CSV table of C-alpha atoms and ligand atoms in Angstrom, one decimal:
chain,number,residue,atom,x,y,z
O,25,UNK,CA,18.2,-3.9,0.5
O,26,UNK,CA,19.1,-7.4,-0.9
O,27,UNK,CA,17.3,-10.3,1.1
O,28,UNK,CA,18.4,-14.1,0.9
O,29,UNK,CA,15.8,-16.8,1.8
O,30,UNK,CA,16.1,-17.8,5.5
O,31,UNK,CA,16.2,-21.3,7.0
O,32,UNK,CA,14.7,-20.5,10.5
O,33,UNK,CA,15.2,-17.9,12.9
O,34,UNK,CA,15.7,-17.6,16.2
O,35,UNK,CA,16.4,-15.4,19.3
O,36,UNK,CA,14.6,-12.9,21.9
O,37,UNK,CA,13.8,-9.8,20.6
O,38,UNK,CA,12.9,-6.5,21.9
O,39,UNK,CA,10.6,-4.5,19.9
O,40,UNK,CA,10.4,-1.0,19.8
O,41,UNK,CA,7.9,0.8,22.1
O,42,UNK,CA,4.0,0.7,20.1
O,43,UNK,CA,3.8,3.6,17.6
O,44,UNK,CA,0.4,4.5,18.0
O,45,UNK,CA,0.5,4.5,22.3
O,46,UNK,CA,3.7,6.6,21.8
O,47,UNK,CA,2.5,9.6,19.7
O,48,UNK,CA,-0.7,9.6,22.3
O,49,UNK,CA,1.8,9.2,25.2
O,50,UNK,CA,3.8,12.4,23.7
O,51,UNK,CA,1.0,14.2,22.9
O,52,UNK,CA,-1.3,14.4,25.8
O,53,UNK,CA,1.9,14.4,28.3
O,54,UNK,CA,2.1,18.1,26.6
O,55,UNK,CA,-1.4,18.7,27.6
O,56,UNK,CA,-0.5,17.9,31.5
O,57,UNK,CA,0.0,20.8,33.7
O,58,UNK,CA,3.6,18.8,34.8
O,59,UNK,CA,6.1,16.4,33.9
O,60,UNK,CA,5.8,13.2,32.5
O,61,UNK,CA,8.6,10.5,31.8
O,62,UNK,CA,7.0,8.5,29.3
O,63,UNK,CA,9.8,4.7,28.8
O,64,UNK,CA,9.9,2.9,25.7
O,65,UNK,CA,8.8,5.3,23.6
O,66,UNK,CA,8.9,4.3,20.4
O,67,UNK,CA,12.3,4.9,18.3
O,68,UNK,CA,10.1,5.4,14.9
O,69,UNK,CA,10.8,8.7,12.8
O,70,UNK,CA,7.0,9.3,12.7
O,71,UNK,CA,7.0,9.8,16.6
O,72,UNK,CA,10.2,12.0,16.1
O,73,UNK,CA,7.8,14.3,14.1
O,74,UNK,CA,5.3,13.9,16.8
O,75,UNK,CA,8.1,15.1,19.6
O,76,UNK,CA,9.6,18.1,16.8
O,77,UNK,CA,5.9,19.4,16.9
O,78,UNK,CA,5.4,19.5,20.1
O,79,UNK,CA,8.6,21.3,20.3
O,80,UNK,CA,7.8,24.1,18.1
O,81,UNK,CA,4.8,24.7,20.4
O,82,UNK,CA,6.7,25.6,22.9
O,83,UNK,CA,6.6,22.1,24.7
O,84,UNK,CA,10.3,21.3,26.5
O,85,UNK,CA,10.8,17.4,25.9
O,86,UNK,CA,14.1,15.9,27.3
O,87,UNK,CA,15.1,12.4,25.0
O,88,UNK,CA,17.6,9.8,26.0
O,89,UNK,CA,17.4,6.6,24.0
O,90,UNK,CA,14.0,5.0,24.6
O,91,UNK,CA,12.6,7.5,27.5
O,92,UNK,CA,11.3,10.8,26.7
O,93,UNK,CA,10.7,13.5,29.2
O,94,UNK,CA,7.9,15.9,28.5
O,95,UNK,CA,7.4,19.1,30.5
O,96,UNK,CA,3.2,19.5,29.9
O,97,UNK,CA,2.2,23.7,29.6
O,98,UNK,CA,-1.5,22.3,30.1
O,99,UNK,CA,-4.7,22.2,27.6
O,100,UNK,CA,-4.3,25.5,26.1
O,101,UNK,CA,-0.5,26.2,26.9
O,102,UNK,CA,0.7,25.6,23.4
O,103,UNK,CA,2.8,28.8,21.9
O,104,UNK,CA,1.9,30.0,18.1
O,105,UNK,CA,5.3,28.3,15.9
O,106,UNK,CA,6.8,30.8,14.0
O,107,UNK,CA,6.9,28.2,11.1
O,108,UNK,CA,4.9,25.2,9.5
O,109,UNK,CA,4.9,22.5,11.8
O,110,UNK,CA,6.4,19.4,10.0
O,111,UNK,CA,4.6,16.1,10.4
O,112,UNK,CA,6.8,13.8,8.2
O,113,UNK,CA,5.3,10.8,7.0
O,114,UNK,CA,2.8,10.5,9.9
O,115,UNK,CA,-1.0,10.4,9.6
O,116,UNK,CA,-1.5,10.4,13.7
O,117,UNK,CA,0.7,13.3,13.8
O,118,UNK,CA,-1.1,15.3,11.7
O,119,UNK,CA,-4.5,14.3,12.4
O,120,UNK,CA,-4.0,14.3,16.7
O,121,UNK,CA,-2.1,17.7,16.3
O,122,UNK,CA,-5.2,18.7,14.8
O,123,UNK,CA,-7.6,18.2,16.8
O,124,UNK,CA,-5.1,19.8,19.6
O,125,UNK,CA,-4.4,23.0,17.8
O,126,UNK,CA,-8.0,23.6,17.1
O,127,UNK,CA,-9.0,24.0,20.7
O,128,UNK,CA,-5.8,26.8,21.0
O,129,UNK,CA,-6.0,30.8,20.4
O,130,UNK,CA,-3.9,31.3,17.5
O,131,UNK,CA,-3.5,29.8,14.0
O,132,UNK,CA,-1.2,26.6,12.8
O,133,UNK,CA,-0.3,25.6,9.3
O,134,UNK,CA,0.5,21.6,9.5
O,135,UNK,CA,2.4,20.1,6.2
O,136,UNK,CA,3.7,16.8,5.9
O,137,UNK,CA,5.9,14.7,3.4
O,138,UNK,CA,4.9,13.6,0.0
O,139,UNK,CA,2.9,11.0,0.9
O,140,UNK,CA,1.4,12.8,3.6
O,141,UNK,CA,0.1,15.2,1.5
O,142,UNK,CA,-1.9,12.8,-1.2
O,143,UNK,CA,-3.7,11.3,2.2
O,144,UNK,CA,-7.3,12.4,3.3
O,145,UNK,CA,-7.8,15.0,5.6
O,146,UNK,CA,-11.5,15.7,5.1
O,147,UNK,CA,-12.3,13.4,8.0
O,148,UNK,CA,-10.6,15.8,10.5
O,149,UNK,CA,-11.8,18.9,8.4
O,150,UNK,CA,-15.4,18.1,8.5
O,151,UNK,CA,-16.0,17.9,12.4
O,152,UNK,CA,-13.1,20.8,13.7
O,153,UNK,CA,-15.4,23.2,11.4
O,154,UNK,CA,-18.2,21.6,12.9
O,155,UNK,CA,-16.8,22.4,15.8
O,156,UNK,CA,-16.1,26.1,14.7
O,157,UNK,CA,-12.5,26.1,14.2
O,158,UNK,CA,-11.3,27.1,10.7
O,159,UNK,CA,-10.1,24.6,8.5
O,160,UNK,CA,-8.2,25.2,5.5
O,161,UNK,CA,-6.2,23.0,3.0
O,162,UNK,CA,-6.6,22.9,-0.8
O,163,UNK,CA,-8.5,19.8,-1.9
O,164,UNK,CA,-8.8,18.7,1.4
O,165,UNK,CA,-4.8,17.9,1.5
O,166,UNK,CA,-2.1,19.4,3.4
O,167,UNK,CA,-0.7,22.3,3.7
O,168,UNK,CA,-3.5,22.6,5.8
O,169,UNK,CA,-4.4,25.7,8.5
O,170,UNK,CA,-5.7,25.4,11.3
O,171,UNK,CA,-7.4,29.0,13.0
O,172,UNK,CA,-8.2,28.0,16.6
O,173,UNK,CA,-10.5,29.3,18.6
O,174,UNK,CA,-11.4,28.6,22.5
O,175,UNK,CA,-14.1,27.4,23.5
O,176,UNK,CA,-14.5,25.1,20.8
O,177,UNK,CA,-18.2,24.1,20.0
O,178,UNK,CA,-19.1,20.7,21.9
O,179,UNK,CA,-20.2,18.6,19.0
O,180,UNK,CA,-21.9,14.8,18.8
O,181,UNK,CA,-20.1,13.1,15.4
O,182,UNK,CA,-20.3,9.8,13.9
O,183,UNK,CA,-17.4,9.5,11.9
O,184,UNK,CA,-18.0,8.5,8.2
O,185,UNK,CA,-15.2,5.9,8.3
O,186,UNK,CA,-13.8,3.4,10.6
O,187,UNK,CA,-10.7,5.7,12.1
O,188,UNK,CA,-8.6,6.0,15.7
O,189,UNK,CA,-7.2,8.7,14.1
O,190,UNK,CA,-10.3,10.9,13.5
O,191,UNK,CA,-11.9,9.8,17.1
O,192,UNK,CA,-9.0,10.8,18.6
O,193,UNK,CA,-8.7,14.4,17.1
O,194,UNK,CA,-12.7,14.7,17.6
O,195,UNK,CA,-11.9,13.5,21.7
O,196,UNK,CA,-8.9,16.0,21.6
O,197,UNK,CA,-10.8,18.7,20.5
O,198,UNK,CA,-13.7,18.1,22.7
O,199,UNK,CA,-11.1,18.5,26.0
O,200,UNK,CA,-11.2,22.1,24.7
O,201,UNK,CA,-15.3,22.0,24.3
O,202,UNK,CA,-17.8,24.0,25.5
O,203,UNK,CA,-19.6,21.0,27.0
O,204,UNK,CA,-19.9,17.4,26.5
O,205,UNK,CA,-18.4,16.0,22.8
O,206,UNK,CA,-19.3,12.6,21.6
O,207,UNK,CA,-17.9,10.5,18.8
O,208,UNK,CA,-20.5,7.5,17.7
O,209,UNK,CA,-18.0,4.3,16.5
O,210,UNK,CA,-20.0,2.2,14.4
O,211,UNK,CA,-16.9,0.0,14.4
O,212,UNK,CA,-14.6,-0.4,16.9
O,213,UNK,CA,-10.9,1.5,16.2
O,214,UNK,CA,-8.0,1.6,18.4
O,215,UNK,CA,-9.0,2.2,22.1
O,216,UNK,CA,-5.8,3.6,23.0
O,217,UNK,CA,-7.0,7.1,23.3
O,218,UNK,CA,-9.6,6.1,25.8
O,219,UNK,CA,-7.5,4.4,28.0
O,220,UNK,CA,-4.4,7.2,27.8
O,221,UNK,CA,-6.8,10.2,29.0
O,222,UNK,CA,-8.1,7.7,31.5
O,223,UNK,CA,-4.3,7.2,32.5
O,224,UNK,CA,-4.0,10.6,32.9
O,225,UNK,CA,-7.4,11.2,35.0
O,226,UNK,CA,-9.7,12.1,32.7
O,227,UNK,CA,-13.3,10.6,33.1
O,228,UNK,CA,-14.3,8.9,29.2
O,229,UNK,CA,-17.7,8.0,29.2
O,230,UNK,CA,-18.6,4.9,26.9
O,231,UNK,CA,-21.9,3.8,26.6
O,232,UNK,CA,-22.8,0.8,24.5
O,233,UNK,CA,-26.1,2.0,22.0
O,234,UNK,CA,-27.8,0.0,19.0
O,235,UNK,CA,-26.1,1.7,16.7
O,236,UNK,CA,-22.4,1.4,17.7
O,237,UNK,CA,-20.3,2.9,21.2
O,238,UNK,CA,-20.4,6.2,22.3
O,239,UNK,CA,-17.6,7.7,23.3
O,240,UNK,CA,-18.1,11.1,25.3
O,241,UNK,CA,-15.4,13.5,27.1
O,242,UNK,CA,-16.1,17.0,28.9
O,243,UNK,CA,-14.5,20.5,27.8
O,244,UNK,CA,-14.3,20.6,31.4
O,245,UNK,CA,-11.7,17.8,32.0
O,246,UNK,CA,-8.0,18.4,33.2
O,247,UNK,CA,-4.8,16.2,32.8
O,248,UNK,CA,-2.8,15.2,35.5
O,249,UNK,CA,1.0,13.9,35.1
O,250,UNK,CA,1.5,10.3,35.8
O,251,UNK,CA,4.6,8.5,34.3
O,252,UNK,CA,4.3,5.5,31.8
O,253,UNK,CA,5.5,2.9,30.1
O,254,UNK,CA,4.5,2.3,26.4
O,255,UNK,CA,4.2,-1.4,25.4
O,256,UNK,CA,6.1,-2.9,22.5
O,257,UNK,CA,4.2,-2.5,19.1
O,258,UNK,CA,2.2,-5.4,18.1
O,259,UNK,CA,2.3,-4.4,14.1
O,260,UNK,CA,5.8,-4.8,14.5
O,261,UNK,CA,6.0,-8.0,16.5
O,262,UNK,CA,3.3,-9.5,13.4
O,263,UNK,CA,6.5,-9.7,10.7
O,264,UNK,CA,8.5,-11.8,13.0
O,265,UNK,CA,5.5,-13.7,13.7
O,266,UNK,CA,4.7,-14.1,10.0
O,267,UNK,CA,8.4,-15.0,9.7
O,268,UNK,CA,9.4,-17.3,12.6
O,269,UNK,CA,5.7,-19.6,12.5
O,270,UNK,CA,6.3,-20.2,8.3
O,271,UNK,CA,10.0,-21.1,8.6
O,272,UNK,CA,10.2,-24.7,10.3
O,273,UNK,CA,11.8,-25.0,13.3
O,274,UNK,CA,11.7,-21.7,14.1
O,275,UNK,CA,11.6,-20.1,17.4
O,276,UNK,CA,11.0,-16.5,18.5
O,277,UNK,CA,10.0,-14.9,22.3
O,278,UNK,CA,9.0,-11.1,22.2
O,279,UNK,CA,8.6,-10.0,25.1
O,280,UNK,CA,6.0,-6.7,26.6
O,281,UNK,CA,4.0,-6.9,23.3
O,282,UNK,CA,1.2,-4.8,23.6
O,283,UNK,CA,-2.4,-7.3,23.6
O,284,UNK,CA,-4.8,-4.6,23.5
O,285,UNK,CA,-8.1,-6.3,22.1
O,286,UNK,CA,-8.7,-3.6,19.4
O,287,UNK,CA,-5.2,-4.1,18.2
O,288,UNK,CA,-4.2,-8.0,18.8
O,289,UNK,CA,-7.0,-9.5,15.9
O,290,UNK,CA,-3.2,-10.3,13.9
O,291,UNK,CA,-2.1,-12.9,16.3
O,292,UNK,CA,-5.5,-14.2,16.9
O,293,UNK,CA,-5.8,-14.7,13.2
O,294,UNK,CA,-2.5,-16.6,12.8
O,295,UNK,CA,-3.3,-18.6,15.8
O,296,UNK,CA,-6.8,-19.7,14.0
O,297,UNK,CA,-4.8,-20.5,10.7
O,298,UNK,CA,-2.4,-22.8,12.6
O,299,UNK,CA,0.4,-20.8,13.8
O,300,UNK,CA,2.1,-22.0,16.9
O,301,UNK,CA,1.9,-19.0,18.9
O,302,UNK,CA,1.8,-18.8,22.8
O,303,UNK,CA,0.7,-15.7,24.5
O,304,UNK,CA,2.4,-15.7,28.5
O,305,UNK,CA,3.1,-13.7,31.5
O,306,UNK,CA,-0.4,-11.5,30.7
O,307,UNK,CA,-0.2,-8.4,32.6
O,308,UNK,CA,-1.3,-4.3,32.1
O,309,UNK,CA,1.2,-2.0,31.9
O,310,UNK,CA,0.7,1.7,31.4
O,311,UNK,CA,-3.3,0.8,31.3
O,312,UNK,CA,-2.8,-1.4,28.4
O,313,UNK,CA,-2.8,-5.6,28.3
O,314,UNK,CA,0.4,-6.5,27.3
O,315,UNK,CA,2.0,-10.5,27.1
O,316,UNK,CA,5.3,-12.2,26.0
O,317,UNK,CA,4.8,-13.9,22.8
O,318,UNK,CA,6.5,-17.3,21.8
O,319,UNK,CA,6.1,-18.9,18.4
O,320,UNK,CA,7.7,-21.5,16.9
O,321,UNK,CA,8.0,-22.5,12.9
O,322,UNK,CA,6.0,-25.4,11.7
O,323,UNK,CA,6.5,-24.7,7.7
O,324,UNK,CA,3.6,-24.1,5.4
O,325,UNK,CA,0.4,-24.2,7.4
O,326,UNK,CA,-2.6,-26.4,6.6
O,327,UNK,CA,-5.1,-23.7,7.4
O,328,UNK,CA,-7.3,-24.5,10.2
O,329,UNK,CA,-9.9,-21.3,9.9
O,330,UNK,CA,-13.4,-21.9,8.9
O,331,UNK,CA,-13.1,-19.9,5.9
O,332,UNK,CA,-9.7,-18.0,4.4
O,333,UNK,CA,-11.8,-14.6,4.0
O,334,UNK,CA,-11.2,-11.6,6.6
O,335,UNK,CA,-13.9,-8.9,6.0
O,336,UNK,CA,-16.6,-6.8,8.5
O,337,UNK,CA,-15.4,-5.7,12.0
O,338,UNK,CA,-12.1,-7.6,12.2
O,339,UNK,CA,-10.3,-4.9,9.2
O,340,UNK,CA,-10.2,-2.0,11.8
O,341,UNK,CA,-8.2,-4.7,14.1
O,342,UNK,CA,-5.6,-5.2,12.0
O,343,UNK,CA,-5.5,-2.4,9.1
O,344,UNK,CA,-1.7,-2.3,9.5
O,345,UNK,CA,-1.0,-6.0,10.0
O,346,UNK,CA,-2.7,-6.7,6.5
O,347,UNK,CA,0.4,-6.4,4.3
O,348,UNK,CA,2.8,-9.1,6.5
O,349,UNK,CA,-1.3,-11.1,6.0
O,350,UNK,CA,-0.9,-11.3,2.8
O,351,UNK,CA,2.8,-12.4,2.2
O,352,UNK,CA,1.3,-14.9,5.0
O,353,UNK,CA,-1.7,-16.1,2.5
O,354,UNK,CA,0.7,-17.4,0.1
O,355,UNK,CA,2.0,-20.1,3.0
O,356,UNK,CA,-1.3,-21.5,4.1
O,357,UNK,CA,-3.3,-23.9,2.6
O,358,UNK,CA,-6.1,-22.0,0.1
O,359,UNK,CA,-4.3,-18.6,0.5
O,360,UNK,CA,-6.3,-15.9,1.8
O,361,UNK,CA,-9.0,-13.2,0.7
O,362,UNK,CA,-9.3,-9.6,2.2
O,363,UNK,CA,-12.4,-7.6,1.6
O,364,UNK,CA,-14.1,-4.3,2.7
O,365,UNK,CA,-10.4,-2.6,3.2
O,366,UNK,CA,-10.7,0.0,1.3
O,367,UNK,CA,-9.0,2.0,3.7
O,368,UNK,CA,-6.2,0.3,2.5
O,369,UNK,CA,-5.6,2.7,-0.6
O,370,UNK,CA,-5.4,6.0,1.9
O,371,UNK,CA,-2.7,4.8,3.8
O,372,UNK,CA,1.1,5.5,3.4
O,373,UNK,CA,0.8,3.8,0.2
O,374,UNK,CA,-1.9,2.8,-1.8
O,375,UNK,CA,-1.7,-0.9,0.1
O,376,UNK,CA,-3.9,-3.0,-2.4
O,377,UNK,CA,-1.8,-1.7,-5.4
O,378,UNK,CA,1.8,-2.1,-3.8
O,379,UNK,CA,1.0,-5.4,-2.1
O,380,UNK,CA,-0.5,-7.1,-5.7
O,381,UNK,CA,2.0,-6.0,-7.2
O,382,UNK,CA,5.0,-6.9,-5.3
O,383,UNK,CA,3.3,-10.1,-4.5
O,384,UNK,CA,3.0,-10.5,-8.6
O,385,UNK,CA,6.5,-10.0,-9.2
O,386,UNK,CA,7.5,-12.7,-6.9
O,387,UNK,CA,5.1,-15.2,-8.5
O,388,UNK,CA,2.4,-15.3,-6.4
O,389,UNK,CA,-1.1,-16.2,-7.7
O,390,UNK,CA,-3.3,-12.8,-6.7
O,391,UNK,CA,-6.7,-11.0,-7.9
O,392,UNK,CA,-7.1,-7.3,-6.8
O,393,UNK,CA,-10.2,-6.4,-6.3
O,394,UNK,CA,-11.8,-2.3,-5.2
O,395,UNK,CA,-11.5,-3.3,-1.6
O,396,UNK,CA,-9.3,-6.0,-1.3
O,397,UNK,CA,-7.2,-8.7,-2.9
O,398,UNK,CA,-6.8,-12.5,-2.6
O,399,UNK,CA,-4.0,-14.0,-2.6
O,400,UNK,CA,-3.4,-18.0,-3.4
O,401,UNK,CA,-0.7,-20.3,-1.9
O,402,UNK,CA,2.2,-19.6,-4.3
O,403,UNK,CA,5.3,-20.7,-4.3
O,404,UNK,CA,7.3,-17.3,-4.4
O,405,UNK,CA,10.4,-16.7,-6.3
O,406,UNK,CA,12.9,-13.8,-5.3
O,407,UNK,CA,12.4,-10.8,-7.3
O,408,UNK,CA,12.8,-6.9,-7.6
O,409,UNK,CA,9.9,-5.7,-5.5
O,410,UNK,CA,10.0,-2.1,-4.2
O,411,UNK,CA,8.7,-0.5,-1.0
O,412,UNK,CA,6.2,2.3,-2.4
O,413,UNK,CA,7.9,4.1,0.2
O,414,UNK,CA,5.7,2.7,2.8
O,415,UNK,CA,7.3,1.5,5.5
O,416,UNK,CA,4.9,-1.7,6.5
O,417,UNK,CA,5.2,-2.5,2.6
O,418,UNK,CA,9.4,-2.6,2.7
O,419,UNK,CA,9.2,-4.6,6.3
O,420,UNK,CA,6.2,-7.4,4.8
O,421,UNK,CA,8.4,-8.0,1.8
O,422,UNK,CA,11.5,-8.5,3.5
O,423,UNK,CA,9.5,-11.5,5.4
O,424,UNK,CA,8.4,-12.2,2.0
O,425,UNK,CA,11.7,-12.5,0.4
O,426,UNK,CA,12.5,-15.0,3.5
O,427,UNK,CA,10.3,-17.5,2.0
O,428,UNK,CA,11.5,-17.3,-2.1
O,429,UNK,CA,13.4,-19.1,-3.8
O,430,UNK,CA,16.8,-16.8,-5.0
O,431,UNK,CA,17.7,-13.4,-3.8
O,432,UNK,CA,14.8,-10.3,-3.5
O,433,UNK,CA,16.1,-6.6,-3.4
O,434,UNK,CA,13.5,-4.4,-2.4
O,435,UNK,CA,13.9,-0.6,-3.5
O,436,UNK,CA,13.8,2.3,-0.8
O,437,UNK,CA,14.2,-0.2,1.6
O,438,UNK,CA,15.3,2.5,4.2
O,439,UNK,CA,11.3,3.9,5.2
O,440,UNK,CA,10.8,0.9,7.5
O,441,UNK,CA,12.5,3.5,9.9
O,442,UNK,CA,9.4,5.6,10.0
O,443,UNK,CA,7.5,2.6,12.4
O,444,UNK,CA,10.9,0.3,12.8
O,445,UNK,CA,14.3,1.4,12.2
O,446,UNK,CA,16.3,-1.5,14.1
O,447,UNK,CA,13.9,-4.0,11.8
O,448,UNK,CA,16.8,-4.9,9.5
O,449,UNK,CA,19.6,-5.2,11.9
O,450,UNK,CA,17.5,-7.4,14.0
O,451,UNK,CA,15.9,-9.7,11.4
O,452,UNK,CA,19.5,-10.5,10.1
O,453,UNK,CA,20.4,-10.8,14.0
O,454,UNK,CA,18.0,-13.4,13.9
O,455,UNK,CA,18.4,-15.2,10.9
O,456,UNK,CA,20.4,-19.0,11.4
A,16,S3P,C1,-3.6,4.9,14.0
A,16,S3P,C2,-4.8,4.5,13.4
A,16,S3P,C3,-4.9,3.9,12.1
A,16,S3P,C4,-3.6,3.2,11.7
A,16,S3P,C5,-2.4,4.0,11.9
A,16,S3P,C6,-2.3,4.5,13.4
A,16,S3P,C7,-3.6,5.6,15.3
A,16,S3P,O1,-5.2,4.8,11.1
A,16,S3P,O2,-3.7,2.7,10.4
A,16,S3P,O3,-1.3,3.3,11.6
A,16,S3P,O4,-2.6,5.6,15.9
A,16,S3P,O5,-4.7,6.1,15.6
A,16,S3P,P1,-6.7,5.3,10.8
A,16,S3P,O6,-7.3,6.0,12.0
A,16,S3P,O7,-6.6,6.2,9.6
A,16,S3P,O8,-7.5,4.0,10.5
């Protein structure tokens, strides 16, 4: 993909519908005794894998464009695939499924796409045997098995590492517990599991302690069918935002973008840098906030933020947004440092390495460091970056290559489809 610098942009554009709410949406419409006609889902591959899963389990799912009909077969409905069961690129696939297959009466083997398989799955390992379903996977990497078993045990966990993804398959498991299972969140993650299985009538307990939120549901609980409509994705509305507020006279509405506190710290962040964005028409759509977004381009920002560090509670916020952060950094005044993100190196790429040096070869000024990097204000030069294969990594550095001086190709362009397929078309629709 070859990328010339931009002068502004401009335009309304319609995101696609929020990758994480999606998989959830997908996922626990299968658990539903009933149908559920779930609009907007999101168009990304990774929720395809989520949807081919389900399939294989026996779970009928009508798709036409952005609305996805999903015939439930109930908590333990599920039917034993007569082959692996394929999650792609998708960590939330993997990990949800998971926590799903360990509550049913026969065995799964998950597996997953290169990159997949180099990512971490001792977080989901460690509490499903805790929970007494078997676990197996070399190294703690997929293939991995999964040997259900029903009842699971009801377990109390307080998960090692900031992660949606692990409270979620801890919650999903403990739907099929033999009493009350808890997850303790030191640091807040992604609420939109809580509020989905609220959506669909299940009571979430959450009770503030000293130590962090406990989040408790009951083996007993039942889901009942009730249609929905998934938001637009916020980590896709931050490129454009990064884009459209560093390009002068600029101007961008997005409309439904999901506002979910535990997800929105991105535009709050550009906002307290200087970036002229407007949040209006605040509603709640399928139990989530959601807002029309206007920005407008003011050129290089003089920062306005007390300090141009992000560390401690905020990461978990915006964990995915920190890529499109830090082709930002290098447009503000005194760049910008991110520390204690060491999650950063488990994700579809190893983020710290592919962001330093992508932002390296396009002549910015940046230190790596275990858990972060920081990034000066640089002026950046077009260059021969490449994706890593990680989708959020191709989409930052096509922003990136907005703001250079010359022409950027960026290798294996193509994997923004797994969270943003349209991303291209749309940035060039855009693009004056
Ligand atoms: C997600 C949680 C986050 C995030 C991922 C989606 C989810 O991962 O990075 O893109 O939908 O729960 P972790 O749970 O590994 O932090």
């Amino acid at each position: 993909m070859k990328i010339q610098p931009a002068g502004k942009l401009k335009g309304t554009i319609n995101l696609p519908g929020d990758k994480s709410i999606s998989h959830r949406a997908a996922l626990f419409s299968a658990l539903v005794r009933g149908e559920t006609r779930i609009e907007n889902f999101a168009t990304s591959a990774d929720c395809a894998s989520t949807l081919s899963c389900l399939e294989q389990l026996g779970v009928e799912i009508k798709r036409a464009n952005s609305t996805v009909v999903v015939k439930g077969v109930g908590k333990t409905g599920f039917r034993e695939s007569a082959n692996p069961l394929d999650c792609g690129n998708s960590g939330t696939t993997v990990r949800l499924l998971a926590g799903i297959l360990a509550g049913q009466r026969f065995d799964s083997v998950l597996i997953g796409d290169e990159s997949l398989s180099k990512r971490p799955m001792k977080r989901v390992i460690e509490p499903l045997s805790a929970m007494n379903a078997g676990l197996e996977a070399t190294e703690n990497h997929l293939p991995m098995k999964v040997r259900g078993r029903n009842p699971l045990r009801a377990i109390s966990f307080a998960p090692p590492v900031a992660s949606a993804q692990v409270k979620s398959c801890v919650l999903l498991a403990g739907l099929n517990s033999d009493g009350q299972t808890s997850v303790l969140e030191k640091t807040p993650t992604r609420d939109h599991t809580e509020r989905m299985l609220r959506w669909f009538g299940v009571a979430v307990d959450e009770t503030e302690q000293e130590n962090g939120r406990l989040i408790t549901v009951s083996g007993e609980s039942e889901l009942t069918a009730k249609d929905l409509i998934v938001p637009s994705d916020v980590s896709s509305a931050a490129f454009f935002l990064v884009a459209a507020a560093c390009l002068k006279d600029s101007e961008l509405v997005l409309p439904n973008v999901g506002l979910n506190p535990t997800r929105n710290a991105v535009v709050e962040v550009l906002q307290d840098f200087g970036a002229e964005i407007e949040v209006f028409n605040e509603r709640e759509i399928g139990g989530e906030p959601v807002g029309d977004l206007r920005v407008r381009g003011r050129g290089r920002l003089p920062s306005k933020a007390s300090a141009n560090v992000l560390r401690g509670k905020i990461i978990a916020n915006l964990i995915d947004e920190i890529p499109i952060l830090a082709v930002f950094g290098t447009q503000i005044e005194g760049g910008l440092e991110i520390r204690e993100a060491s999650e950063l190196r488990v994700k579809e790429s190893d983020r710290i390495k592919s962001v330093v040096e992508n932002l390296r070869k396009m002549n910015a000024e940046v230190e790596e460091f275990e858990d972060g990097f920081r990034v000066a204000k640089s002026d950046l030069k077009g260059a021969a970056v490449d994706s890593f294969g990680d989708h959020r990594i191709a989409m930052a550095f096509a922003v990136a290559a907005l703001f250079a001086a010359g022409k950027t190709e960026i290798a294996d362009a193509g994997c923004a489809a797994v969270s943003f397929p349209a991303f291209f078309d749309i940035l060039q629709s855009v693009t004056k």
